[in-house]
Coordinates of C-alpha atoms in Angstrom, one line a residue:
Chain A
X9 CA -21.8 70.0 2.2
X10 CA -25.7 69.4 2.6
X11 CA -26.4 65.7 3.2
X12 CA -30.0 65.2 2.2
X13 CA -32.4 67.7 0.4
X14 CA -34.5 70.0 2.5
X15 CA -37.9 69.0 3.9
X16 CA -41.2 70.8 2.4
X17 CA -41.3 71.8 6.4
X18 CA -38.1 73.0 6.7
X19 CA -38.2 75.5 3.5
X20 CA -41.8 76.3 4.8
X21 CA -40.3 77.5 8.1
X22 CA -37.2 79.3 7.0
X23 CA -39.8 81.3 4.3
X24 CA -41.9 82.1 7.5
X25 CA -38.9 83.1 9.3
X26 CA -38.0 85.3 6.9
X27 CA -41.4 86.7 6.4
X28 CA -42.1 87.2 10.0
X29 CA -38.7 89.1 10.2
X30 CA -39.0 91.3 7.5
X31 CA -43.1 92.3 9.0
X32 CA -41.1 92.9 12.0
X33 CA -38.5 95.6 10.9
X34 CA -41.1 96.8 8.7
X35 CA -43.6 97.9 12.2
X36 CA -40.0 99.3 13.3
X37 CA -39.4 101.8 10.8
X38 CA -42.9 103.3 11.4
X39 CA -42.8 103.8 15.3
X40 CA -39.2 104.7 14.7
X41 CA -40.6 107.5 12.4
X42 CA -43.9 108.2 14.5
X43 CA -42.1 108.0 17.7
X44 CA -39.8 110.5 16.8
X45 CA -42.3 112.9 15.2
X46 CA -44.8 112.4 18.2
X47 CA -41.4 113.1 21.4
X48 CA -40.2 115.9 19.2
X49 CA -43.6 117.7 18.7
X50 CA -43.7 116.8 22.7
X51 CA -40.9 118.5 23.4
X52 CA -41.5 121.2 21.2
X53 CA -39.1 120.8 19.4
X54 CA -41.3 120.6 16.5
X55 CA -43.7 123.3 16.9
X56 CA -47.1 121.2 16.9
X57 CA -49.4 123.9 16.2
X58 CA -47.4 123.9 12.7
X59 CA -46.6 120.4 12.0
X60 CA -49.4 118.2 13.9
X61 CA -48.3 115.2 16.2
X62 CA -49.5 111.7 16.0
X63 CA -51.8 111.1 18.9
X64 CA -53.1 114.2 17.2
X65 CA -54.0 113.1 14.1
X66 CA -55.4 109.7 16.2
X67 CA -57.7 112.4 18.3
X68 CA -58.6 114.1 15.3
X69 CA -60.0 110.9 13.4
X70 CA -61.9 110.2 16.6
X71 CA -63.7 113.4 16.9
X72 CA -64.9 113.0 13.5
X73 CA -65.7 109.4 13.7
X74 CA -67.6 110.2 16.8
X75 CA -69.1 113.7 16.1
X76 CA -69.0 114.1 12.4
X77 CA -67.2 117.1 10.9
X78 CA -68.0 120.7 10.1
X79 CA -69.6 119.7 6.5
X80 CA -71.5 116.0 8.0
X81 CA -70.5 112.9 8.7
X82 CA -66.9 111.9 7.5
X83 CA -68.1 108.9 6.4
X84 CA -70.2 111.0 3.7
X85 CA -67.6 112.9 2.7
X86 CA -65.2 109.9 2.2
X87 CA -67.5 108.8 0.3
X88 CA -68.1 111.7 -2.0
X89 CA -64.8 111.9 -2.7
X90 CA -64.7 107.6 -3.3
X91 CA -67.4 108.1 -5.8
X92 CA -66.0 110.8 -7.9
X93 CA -62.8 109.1 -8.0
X94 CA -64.5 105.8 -9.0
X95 CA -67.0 107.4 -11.6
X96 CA -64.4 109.6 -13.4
X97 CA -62.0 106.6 -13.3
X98 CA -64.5 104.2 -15.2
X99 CA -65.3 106.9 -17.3
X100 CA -61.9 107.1 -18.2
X101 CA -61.0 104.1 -18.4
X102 CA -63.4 102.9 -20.8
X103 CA -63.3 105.9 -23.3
X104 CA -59.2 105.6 -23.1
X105 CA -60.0 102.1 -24.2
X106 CA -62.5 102.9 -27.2
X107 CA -60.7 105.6 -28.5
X108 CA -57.0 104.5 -27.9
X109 CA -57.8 101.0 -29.7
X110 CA -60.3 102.9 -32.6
X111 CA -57.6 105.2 -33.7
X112 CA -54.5 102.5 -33.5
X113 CA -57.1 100.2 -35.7
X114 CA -57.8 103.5 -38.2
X115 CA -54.1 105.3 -39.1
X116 CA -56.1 107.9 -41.2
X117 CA -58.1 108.7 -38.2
X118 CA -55.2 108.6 -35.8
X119 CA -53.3 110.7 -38.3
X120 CA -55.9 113.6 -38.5
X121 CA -56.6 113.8 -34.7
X122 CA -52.6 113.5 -33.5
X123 CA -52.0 116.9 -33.3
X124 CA -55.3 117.6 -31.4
X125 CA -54.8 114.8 -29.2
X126 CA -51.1 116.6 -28.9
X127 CA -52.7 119.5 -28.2
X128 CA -55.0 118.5 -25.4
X129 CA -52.3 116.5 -23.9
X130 CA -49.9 119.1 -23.3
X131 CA -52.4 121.2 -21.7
X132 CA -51.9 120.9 -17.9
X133 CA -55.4 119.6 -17.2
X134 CA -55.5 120.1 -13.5
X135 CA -56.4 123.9 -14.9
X136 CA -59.6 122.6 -16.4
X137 CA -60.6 122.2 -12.9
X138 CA -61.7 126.0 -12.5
X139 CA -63.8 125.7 -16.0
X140 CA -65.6 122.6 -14.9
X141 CA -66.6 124.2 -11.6
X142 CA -67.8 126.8 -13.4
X143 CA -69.7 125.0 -16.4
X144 CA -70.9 122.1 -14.2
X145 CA -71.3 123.6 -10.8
X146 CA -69.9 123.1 -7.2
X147 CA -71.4 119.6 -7.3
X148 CA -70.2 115.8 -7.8
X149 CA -70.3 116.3 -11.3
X150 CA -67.1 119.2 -12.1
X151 CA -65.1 116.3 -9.9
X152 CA -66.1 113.6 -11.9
X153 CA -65.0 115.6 -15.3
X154 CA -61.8 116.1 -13.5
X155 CA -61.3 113.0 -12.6
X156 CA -62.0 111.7 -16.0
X157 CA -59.5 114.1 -17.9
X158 CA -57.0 113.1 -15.7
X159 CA -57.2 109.0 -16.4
X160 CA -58.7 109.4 -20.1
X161 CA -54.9 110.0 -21.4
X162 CA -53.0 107.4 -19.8
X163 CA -55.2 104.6 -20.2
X164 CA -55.9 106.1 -24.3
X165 CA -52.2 106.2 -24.6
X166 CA -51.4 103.0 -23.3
X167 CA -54.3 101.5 -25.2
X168 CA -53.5 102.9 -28.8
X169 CA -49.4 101.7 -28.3
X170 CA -50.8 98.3 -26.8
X171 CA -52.7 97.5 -30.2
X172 CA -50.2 99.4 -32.1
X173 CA -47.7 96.3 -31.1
X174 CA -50.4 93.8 -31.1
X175 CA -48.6 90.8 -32.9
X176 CA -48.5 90.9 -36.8
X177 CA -48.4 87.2 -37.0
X178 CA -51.5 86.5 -34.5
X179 CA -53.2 89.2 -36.7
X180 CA -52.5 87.1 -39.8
X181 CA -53.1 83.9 -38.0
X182 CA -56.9 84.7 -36.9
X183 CA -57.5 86.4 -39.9
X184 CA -56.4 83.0 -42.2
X185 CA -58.7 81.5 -39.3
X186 CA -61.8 83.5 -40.1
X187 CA -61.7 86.0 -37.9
X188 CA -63.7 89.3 -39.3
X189 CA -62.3 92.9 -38.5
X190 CA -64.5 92.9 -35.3
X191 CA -63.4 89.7 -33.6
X192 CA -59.7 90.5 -34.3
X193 CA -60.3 93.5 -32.1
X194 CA -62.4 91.9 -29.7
X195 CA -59.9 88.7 -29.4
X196 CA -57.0 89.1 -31.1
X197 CA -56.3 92.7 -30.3
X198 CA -57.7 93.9 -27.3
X199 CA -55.9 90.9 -25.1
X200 CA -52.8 91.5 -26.2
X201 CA -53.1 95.5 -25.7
X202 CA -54.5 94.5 -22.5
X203 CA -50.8 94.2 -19.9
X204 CA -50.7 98.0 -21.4
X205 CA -53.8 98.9 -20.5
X206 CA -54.1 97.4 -16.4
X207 CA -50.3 99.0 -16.1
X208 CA -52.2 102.3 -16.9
X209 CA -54.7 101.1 -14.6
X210 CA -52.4 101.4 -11.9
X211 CA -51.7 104.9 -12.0
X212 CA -54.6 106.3 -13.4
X213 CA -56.5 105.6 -9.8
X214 CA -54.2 107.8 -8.2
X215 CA -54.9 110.4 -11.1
X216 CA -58.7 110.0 -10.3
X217 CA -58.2 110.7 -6.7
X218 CA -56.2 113.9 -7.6
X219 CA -58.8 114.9 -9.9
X220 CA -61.5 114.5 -7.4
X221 CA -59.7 116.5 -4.5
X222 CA -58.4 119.1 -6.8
X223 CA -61.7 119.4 -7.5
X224 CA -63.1 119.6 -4.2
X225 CA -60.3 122.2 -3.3
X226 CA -61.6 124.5 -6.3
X227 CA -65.2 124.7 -4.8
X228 CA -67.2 122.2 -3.4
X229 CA -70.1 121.2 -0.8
X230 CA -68.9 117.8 0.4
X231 CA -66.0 115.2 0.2
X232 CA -62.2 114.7 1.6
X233 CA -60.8 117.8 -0.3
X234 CA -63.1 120.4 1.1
X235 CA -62.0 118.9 4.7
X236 CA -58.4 119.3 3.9
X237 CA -59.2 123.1 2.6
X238 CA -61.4 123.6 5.9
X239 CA -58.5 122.4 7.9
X240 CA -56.3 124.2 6.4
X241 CA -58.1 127.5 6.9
X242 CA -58.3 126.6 10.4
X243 CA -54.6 126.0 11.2
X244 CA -55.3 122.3 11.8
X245 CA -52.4 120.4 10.5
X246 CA -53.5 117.6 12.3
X247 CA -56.8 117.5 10.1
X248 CA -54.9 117.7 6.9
X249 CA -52.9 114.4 8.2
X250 CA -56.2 112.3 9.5
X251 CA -58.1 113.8 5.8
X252 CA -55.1 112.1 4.0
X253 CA -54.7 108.9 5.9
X254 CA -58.2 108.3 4.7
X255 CA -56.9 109.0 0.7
X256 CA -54.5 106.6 1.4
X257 CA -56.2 103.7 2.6
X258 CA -58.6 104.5 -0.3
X259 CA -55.8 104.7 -3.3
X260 CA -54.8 101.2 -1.6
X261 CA -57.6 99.7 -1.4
X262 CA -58.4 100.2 -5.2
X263 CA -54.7 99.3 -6.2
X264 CA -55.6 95.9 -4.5
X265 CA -58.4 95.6 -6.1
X266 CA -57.0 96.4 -9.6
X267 CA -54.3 93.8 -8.9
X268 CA -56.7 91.1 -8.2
X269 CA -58.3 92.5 -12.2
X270 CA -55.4 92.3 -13.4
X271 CA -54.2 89.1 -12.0
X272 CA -58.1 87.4 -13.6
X273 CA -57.6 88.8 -17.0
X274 CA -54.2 88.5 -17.4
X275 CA -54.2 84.6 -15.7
X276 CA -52.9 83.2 -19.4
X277 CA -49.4 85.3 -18.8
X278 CA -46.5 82.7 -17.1
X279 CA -46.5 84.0 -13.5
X280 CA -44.0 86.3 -12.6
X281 CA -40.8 85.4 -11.0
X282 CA -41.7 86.8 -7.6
X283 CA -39.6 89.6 -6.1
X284 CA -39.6 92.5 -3.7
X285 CA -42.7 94.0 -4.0
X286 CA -43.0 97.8 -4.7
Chain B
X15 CA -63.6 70.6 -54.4
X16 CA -61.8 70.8 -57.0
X17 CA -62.3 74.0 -59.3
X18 CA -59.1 73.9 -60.9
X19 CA -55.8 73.8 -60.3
X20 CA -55.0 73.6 -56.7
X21 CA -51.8 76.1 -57.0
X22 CA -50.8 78.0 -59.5
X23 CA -48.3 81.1 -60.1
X24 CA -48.0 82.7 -63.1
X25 CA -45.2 84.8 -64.1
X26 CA -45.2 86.2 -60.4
X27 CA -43.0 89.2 -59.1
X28 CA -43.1 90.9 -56.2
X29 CA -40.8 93.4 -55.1
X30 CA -40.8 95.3 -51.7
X31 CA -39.5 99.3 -50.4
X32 CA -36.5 99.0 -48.2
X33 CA -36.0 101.4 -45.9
X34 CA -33.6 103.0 -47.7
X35 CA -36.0 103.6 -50.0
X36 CA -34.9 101.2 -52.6
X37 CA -36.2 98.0 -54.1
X38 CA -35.8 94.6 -52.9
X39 CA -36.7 92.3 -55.5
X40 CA -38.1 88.9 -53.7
X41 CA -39.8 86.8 -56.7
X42 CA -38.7 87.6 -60.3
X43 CA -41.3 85.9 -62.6
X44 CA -41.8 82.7 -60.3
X45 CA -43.9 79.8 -62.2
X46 CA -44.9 76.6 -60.9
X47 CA -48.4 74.8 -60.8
X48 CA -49.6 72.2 -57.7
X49 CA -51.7 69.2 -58.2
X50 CA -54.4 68.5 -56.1
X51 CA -53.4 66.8 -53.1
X52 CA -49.9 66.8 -53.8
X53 CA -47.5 67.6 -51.4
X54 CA -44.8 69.8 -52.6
X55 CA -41.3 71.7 -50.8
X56 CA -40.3 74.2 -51.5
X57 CA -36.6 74.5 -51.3
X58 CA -34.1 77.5 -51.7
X59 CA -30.9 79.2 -50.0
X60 CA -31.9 81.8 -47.5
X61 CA -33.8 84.6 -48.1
X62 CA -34.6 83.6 -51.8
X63 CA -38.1 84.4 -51.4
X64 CA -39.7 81.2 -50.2
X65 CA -41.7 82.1 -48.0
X66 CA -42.8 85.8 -50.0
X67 CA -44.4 82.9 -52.4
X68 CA -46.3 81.5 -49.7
X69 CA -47.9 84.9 -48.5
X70 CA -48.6 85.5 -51.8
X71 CA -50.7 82.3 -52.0
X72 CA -52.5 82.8 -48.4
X73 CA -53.2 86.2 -49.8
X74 CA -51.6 88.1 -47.1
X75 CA -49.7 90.2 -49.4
X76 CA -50.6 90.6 -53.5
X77 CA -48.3 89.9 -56.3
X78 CA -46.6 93.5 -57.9
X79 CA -46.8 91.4 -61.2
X80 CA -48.3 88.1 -62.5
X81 CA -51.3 86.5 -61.2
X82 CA -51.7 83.7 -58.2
X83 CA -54.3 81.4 -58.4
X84 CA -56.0 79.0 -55.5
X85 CA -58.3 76.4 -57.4
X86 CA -58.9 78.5 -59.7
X87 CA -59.7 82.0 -58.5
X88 CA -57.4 84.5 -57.9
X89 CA -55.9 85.5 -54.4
X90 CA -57.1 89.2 -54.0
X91 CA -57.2 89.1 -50.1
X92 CA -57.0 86.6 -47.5
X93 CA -58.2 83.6 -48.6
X94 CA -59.7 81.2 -45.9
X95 CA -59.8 78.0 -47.4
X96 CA -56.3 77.7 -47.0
X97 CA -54.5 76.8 -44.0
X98 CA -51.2 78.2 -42.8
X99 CA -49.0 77.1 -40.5
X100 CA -46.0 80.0 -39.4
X101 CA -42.3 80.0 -39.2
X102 CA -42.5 81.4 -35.4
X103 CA -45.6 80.8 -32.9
X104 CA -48.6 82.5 -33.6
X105 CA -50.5 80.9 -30.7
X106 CA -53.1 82.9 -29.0
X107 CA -51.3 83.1 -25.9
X108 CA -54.8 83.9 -24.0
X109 CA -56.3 81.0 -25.4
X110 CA -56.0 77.3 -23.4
X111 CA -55.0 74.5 -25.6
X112 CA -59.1 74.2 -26.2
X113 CA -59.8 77.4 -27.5
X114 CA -56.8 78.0 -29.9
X115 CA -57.8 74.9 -31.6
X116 CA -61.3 76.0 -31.5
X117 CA -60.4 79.3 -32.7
X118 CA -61.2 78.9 -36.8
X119 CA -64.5 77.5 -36.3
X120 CA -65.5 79.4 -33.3
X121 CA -64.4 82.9 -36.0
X122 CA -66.2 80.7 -38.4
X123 CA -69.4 80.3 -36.6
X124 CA -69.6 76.9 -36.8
X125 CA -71.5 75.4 -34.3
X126 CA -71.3 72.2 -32.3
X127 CA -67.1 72.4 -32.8
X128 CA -66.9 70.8 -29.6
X129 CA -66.5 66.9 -31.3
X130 CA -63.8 68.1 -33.9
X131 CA -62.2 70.0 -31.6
X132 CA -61.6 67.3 -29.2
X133 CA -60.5 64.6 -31.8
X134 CA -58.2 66.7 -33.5
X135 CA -56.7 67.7 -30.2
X136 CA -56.1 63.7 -29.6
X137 CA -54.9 63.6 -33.5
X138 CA -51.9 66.0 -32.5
X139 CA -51.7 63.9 -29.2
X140 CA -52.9 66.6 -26.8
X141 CA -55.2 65.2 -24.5
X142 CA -54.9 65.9 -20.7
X143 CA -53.4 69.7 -22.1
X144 CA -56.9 71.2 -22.8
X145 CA -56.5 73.5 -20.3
X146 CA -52.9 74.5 -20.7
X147 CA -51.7 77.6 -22.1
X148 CA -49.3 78.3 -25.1
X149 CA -46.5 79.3 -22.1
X150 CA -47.1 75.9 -20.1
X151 CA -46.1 73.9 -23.6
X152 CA -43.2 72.8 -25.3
X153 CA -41.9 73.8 -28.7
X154 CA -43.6 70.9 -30.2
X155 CA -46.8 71.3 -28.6
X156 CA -47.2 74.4 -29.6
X157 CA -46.7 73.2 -33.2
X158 CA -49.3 70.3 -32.7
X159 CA -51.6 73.3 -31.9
X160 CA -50.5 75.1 -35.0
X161 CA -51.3 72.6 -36.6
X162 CA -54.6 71.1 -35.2
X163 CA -56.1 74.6 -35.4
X164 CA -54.7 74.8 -39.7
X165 CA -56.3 71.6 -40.2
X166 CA -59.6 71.8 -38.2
X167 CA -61.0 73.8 -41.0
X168 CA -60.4 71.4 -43.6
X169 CA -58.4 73.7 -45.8
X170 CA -58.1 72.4 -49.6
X171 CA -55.0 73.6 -48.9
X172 CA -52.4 73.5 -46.5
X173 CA -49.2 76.2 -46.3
X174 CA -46.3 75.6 -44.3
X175 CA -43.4 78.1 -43.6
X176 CA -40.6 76.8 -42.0
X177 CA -42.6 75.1 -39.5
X178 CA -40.4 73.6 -37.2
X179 CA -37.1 75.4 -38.1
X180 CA -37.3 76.5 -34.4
X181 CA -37.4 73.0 -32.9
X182 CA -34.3 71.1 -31.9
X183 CA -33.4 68.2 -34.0
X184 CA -35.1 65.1 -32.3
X185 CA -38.3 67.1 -31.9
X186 CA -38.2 68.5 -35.3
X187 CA -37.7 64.2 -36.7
X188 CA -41.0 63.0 -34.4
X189 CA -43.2 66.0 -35.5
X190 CA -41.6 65.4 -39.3
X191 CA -43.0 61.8 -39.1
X192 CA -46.5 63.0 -37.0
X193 CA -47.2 65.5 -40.2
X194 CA -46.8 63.0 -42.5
X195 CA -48.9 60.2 -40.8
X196 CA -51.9 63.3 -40.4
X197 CA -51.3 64.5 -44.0
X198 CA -52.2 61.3 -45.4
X199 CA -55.2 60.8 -44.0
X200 CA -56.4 64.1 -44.5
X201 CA -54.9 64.3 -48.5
X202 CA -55.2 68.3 -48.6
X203 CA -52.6 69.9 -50.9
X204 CA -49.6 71.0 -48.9
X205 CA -46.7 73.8 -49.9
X206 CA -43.8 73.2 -47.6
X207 CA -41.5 75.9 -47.0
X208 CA -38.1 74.8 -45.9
X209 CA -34.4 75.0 -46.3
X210 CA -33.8 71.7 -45.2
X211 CA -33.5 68.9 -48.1
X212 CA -33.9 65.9 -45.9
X213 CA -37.1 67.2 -43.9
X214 CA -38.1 68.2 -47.7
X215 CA -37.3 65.2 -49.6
X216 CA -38.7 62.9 -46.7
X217 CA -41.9 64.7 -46.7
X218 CA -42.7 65.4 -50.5
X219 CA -43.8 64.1 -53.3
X220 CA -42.5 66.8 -55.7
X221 CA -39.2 69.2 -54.1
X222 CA -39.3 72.6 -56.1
X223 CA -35.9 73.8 -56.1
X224 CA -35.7 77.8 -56.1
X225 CA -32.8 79.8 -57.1
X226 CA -31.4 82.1 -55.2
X227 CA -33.4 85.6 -55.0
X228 CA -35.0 86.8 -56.8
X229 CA -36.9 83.5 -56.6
X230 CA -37.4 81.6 -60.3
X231 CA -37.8 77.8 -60.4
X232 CA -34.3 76.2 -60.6
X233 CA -35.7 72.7 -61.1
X234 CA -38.4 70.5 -60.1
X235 CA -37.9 67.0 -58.9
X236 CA -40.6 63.7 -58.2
X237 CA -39.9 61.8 -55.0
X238 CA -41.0 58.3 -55.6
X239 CA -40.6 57.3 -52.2
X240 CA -43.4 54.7 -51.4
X241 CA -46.2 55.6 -49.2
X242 CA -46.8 55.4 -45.9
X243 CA -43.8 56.5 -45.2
X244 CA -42.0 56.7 -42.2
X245 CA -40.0 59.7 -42.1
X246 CA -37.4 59.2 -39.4
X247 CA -36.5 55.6 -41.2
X248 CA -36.5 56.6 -45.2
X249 CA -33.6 58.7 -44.6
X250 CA -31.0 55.9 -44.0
X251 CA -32.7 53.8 -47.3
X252 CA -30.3 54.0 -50.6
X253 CA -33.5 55.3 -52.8
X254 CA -33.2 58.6 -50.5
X255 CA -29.6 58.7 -50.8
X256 CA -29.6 58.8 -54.1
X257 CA -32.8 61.4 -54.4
X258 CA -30.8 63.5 -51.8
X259 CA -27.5 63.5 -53.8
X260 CA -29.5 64.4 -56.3
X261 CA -31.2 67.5 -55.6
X262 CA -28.2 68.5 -53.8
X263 CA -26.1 68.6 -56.3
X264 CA -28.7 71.8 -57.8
X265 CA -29.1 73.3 -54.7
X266 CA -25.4 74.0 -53.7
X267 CA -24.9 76.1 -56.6
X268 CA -27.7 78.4 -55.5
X269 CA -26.8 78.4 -51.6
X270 CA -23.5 79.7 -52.6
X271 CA -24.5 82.4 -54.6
X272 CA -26.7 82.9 -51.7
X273 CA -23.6 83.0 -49.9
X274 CA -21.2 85.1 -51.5
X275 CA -24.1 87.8 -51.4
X276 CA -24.8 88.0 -48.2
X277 CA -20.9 88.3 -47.6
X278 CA -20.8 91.4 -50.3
X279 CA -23.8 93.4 -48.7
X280 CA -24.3 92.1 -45.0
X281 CA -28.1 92.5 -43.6
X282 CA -29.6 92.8 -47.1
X283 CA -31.4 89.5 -46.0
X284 CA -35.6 89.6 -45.6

């Protein structure tokens, strides 16, 4: 039986504990993994010219850090790609947003484009790739449309249910306040559609990301998804490996950044009850 | 103000689809009139149509029959000179304290709220909770909001559904006594939903019994309590006794009717 409560110290040092152990075990699982990939690929067991190795993929980062690749500088090219992601993610982010919360607010509307929007949806879109490169050209621009479709239909989904559940009785309430048609969209309507619309948030960066290297793959002068093509035409699986590190520290950074959005415009909701993070 | 009668029904009906594709028949020519700045309850077994009346007069929904007048003019849409306060929270839950109350004339385009707004939050008692948000309040605070940001517009008249039906008991007696010490300095017309006779009789000055639904008037009584009143005290005095056995004695009727429905056809209830 405890005999006095717990010091703020003593709580603050078993959380740390904790913390520090779990960061521990965490770093173990990766040179576990890397380890093992790096002494088999040593020992041929893996055959390296296949599947890569880790100091590899290390050397390969290097080279291009220090001597640029075959297409220019890899900081150009990560940036490329970084751009079209960001531009076709804005993009479609904001027109998911006009159109999803027009057509909740207009039924007739939404009932006479549904079986377009059906339509469209169903299409696999990575396919409209090949006619963007062709309409708009082995440029920034075909990657950005990509990019766009890709996000446009999650966010306009999540947006058009989000003000389809808006609260009845808020509606009522601003409109006995006063409130004309506009400002119940504008304050009624589109913060409570907005938890929908930052969870589509999350997933339609990594959407973006695919659209722009899809892109890239299909045809293109510069970015992360030509490099991965190249390497791949060159039997250099240790390229494809440094090229996709890159993506991933990008599609992170962004998903920490649309956290920290999310967590600013949605500061009104009762915080969470923390838990394992995933 | 006053361009005729506050509150008036006339012969109103009002039936709705079910999903069954029947009709559910809420109000079945309802009649009663409201004089101005009375305070009036009305009370009725569950799901007699209570509070369809009240939409009717906020003009959220129209009447399928009759005609529903607020002083004087009829209620075609949503009609903002009348305040309503809801059954269940309908805070903004993005809004702080501040801003919910500052809602109605913010949508109004009133400027320089900033003075009403604070006195009206220190009229509900909410100072020092500006900054809070609906989630960081009790049950009762978030009435007090309810009904700061009603009254900020100083409707002509005031409509209350249920409005503390979700409050436990001692809550629901202090913010019983806090409405009418606000009421009566404010002396807007008030229609009081409720299926509680005590919070009804110690509130009123007229208790409009409703039969069970369809909704018609089953009688109408005067509460000659004195005024101020003191809510949470009147209930104990003999005057109130009496009033209560009174109107009680007409409502039972109707609750069991209400009663021996709901047992016949379960979940036909609004």
């Amino acid at each position: 039986m405890a005999e006095k409560f717990l010091t703020d110290s003593e709580i603050k040092h078993a959380r740390t504990m904790h913390k520090t152990k779990v960061h521990a075990l965490q770093l173990a699982v990766a040179v576990a993994l890397l380890g093992s990939w790096q002494l088999l690929a040593d020992h041929k067991i893996l055959d390296a010219f296949f599947y890569g190795r880790p100091s590899g993929v290390m050397h390969q980062l290097g080279v291009w850090i220090q001597h640029g690749t075959s297409i220019g500088s890899i900081w150009l090219n990560a940036w490329v790609t970084f751009y079209e992601a960001t531009y076709g993610f804005f993009a479609g982010v904001i027109l998911g947003i006009i159109f999803g919360v027009f057509l909740a607010r207009n039924p007739t509307a939404a009932e006479i484009f549904a079986p377009y929007i059906k339509v469209s949806n169903s299409i696999p879109r990575v396919v409209l790739g090949s006619i963007f490169v062709l309409w708009l050209g082995l440029g920034s621009v075909s990657k950005v449309a990509l990019a766009f479709v890709l996000v446009f239909f999650p966010v306009f989904f999540n947006a058009f249910q989000g003000t389809r559940e808006a609260d009845h009785k808020l509606i009522a309430n601003a409109r006995l306040l006063g409130a004309s048609p506009r400002q119940i969209t504008m304050k009624i309507i589109f913060p409570s559609a907005l938890s929908w619309i930052t969870a589509s948030m999350h997933v339609s960066f990594g959407f973006a990301l695919i659209g722009a290297i899809v892109g890239e793959f299909l045809g293109a002068q510069h970015g992360l998804g030509l490099l991965i093509a190249t390497a791949q035409g060159n039997f250099n699986p240790n390229g494809v490996y440094a090229a996709m590190l890159l993506i991933a520290v990008m599609a992170l950074t962004a998903e920490w950044l649309i956290t920290k959005l999310e967590n600013r415009l949605l500061n009104w909701r009762p915080t969470q009850v923390s838990g394992s993070e995933l | 103000m006053n361009r005729g009668t506050p509150v008036k029904l006339e012969n109103v009906s009002k039936r709705f689809r079910t999903p069954k594709n029947g009709w559910y028949e809420a109000l079945a020519g309802l009649n009663f009139e409201v004089e101005a700045g009375q305070f009036v309850a009305l009370v009725g077994p569950t799901g007699c149509g209570k509070s369809t009346a009240l939409t009717l007069l906020a003009g959220l929904e129209q009447p399928s029959i009759g005609l529903v007048t607020v002083n004087g003019k009829e209620v075609s849409d949503i009609d903002t000179s009348t305040g309503f306060v809801f059954q269940h929270d309908a805070t903004f839950p993005w809004m702080n304290v501040y801003n919910n109350i500052a809602a109605g004339p913010k949508f109004r385009g009133v400027k320089d709220y900033d003075q009403s707004v604070r006195s009206w939050i220190s009229k509900v008692g909410l100072t020092g909770f500006e900054a809070n948000y609906p989630h960081q309040l009790s049950g009762g605070m978030k009435k007090r909001v309810a009904l700061a940001q009603a009254l900020i517009n100083e409707p002509s008249l005031l409509l209350m559904d249920e409005p503390f039906s979700a409050l436990d008991v001692q809550t629901r007696a202090i913010m019983t006594d806090e409405l009418v010490s606000i009421w009566e300095t404010t002396g807007s017309t008030v229609v009081f939903v409720t299926h509680d006779l005590e919070e009804a009789i110690a509130l009123a000055d007229r208790v409009i019994v409703l039969t069970a639904g369809p909704a018609q008037v089953k009688a109408d009584f005067k509460i000659n309590l004195p005024r101020p009143r003191k809510a949470r005290d009147i209930r104990f005095t003999k005057e109130f006794l009496d009033i209560y056995q009174e109107v009680w004695s007409v409502l039972r009727d109707e609750v069991d009717i209400a009663y021996q429905r709901q047992l016949i056809a379960p979940g036909k209830e609004k």
